[in-house]
Tab-separated table of C-alpha atoms in Angstrom:
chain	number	residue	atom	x	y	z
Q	1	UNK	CA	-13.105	111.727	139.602
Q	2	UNK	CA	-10.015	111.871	137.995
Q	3	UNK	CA	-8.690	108.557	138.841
Q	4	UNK	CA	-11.798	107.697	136.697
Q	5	UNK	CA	-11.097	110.643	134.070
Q	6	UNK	CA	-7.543	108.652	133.754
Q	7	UNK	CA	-8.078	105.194	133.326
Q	8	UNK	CA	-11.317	105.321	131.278
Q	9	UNK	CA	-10.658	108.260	129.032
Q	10	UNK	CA	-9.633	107.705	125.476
Q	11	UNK	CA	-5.799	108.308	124.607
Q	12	UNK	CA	-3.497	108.264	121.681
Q	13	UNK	CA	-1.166	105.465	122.846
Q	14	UNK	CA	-2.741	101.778	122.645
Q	15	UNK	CA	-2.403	100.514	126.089
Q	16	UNK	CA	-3.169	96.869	125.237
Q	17	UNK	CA	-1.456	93.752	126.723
Q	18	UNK	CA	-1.637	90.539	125.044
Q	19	UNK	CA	-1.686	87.418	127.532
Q	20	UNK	CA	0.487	85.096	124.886
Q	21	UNK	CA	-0.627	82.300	126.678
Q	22	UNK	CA	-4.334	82.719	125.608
Q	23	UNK	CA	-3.005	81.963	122.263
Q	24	UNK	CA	-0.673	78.963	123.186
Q	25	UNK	CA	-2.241	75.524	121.597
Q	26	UNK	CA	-3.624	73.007	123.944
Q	27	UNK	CA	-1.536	70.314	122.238
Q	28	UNK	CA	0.983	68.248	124.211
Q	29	UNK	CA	4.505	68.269	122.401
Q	30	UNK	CA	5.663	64.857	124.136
Q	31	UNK	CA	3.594	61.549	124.214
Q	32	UNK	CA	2.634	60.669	127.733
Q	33	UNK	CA	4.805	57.563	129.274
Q	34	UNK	CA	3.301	54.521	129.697
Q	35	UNK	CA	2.890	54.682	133.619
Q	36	UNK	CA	0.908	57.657	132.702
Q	37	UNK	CA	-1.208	56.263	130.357
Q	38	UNK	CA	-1.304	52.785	132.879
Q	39	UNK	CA	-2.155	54.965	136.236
Q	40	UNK	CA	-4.873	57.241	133.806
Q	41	UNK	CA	-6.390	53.667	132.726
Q	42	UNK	CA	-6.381	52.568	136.363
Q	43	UNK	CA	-8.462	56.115	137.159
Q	44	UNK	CA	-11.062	55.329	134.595
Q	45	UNK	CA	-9.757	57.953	132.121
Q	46	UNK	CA	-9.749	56.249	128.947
Q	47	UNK	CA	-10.792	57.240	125.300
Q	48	UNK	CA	-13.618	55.879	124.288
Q	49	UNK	CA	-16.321	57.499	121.675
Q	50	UNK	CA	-20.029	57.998	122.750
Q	51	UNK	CA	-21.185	59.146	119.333
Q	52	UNK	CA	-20.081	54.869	118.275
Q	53	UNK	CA	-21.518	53.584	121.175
Q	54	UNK	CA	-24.926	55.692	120.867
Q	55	UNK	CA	-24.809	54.513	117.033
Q	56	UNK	CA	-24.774	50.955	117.382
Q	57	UNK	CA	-27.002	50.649	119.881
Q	58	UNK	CA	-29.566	52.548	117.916
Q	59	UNK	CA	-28.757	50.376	114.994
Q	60	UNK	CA	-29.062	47.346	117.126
Q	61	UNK	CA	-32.705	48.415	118.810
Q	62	UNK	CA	-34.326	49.289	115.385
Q	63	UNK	CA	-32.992	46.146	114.050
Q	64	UNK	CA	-34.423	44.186	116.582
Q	65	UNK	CA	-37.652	45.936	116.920
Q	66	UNK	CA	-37.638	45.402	113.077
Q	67	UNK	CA	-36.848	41.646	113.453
Q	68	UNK	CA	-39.366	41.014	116.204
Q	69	UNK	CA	-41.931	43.341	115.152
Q	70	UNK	CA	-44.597	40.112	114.369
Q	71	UNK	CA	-43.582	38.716	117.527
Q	72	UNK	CA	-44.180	41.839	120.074
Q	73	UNK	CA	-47.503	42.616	117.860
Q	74	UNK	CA	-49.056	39.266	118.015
Q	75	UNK	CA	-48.196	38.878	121.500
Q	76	UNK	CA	-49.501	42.430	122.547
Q	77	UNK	CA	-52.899	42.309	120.574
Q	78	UNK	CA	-53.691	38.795	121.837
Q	79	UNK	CA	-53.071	40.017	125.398
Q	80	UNK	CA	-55.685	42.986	124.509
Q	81	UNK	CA	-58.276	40.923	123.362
Q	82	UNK	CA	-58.053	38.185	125.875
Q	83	UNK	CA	-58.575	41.278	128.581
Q	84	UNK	CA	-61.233	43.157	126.392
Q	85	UNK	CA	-63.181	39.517	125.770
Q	86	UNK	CA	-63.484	39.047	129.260
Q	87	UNK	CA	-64.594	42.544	130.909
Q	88	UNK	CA	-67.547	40.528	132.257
Q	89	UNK	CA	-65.388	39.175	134.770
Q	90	UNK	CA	-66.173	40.347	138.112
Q	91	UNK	CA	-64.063	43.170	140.119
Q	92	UNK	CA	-62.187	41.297	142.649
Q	93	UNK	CA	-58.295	41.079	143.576
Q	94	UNK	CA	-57.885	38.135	142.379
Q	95	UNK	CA	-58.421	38.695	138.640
Q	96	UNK	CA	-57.064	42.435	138.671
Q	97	UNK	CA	-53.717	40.531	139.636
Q	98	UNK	CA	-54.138	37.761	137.006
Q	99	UNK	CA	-54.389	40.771	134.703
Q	100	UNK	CA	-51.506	42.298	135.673
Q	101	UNK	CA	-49.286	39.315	135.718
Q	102	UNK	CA	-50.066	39.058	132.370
Q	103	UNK	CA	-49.316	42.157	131.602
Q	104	UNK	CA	-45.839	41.798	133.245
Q	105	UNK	CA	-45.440	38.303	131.021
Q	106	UNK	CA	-46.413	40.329	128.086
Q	107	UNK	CA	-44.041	43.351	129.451
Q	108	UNK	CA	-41.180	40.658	129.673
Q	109	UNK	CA	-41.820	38.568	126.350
Q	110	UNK	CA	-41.675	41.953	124.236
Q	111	UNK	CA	-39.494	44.175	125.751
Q	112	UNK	CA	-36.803	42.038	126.913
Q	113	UNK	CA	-34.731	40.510	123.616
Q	114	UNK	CA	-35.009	44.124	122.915
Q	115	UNK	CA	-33.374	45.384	125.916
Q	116	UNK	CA	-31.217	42.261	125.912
Q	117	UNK	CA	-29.599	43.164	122.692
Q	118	UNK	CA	-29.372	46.413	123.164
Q	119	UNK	CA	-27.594	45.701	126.126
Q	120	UNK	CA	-25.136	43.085	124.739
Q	121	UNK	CA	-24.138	45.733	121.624
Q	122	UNK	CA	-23.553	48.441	124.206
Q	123	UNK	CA	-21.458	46.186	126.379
Q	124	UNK	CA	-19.297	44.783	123.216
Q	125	UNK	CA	-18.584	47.840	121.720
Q	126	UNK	CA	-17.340	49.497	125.125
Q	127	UNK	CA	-15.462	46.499	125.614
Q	128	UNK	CA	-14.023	46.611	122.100
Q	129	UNK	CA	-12.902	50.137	122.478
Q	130	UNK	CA	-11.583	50.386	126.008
Q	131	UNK	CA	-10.906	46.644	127.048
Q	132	UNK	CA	-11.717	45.082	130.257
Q	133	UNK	CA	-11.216	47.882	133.035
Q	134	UNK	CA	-12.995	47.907	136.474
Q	135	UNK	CA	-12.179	50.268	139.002
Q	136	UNK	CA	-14.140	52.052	141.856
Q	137	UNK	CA	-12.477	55.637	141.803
Q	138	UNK	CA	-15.157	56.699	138.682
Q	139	UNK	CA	-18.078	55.646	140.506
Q	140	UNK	CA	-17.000	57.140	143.862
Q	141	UNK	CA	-19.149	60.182	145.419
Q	142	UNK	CA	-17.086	63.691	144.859
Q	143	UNK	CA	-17.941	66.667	146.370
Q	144	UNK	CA	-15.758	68.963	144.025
Q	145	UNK	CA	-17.500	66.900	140.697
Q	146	UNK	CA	-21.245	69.252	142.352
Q	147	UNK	CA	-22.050	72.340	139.693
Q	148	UNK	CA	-23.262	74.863	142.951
């Protein structure tokens, strides 16, 4: 009881310790050499901005969707009525897959110079940030990378 009395109990003296550290910056004073910015580059640990990357490819896709709007709209509403103009058709397997290749061909006609674009945009703009790098030590399975 007193051991609690002592350490808990209100006193005149301030018994606080500052950690100095906790207020040290998180700067670096010295540039890092280049072997450690060449073996960091090999390791996949290079700068590169997501917020620019997530920007232009936004940009890109609404400027294509914009661009190719008459195109994906024509090509979907034909497709619709060609199906809803021939419901008569009988139930068989053979026209339920000639209805869903063409919805795959439809699929493919729209969606793909959109995804192709995007694509391209998001592959330039890591390129022109970052360069050509390829290494397998980012993609590699890590145990200690798990949040338990």
């Amino acid at each position: 009881m007193e051991i609690y009395h002592l350490r808990y109990a209100p006193s005149n003296r301030a018994t606080f310790v500052f950690d100095l550290q906790r207020f040290a910056g998180g700067e670096k004073t010295e540039e890092p050499t280049a072997k450690k910015r060449a073996d960091a580059r090999k390791k996949g640990q290079v700068g590169r901005s997501q917020e620019l990357n997530t920007a232009f490819v936004l940009l890109v896709g609404f400027f294509t969707l914009k661009l190719l709007w008459d195109s994906i709209y024509l090509s979907i509403a034909s497709y619709t009525t060609y199906v809803f103009t021939n419901l008569n058709q009988s139930v068989d397997t053979e026209n339920i897959i000639h209805i869903f290749i063409g919805i795959i061909v439809v699929l493919a006609k729209t969606a793909f110079p959109v995804m192709f674009a995007i694509m391209l945009i998001g592959l330039a703009i890591n390129f022109f940030q970052v360069g050509l790098t390829f290494n397998t030590e980012s993609i590699e399975f890590k145990l200690d990378k798990l949040n338990p």
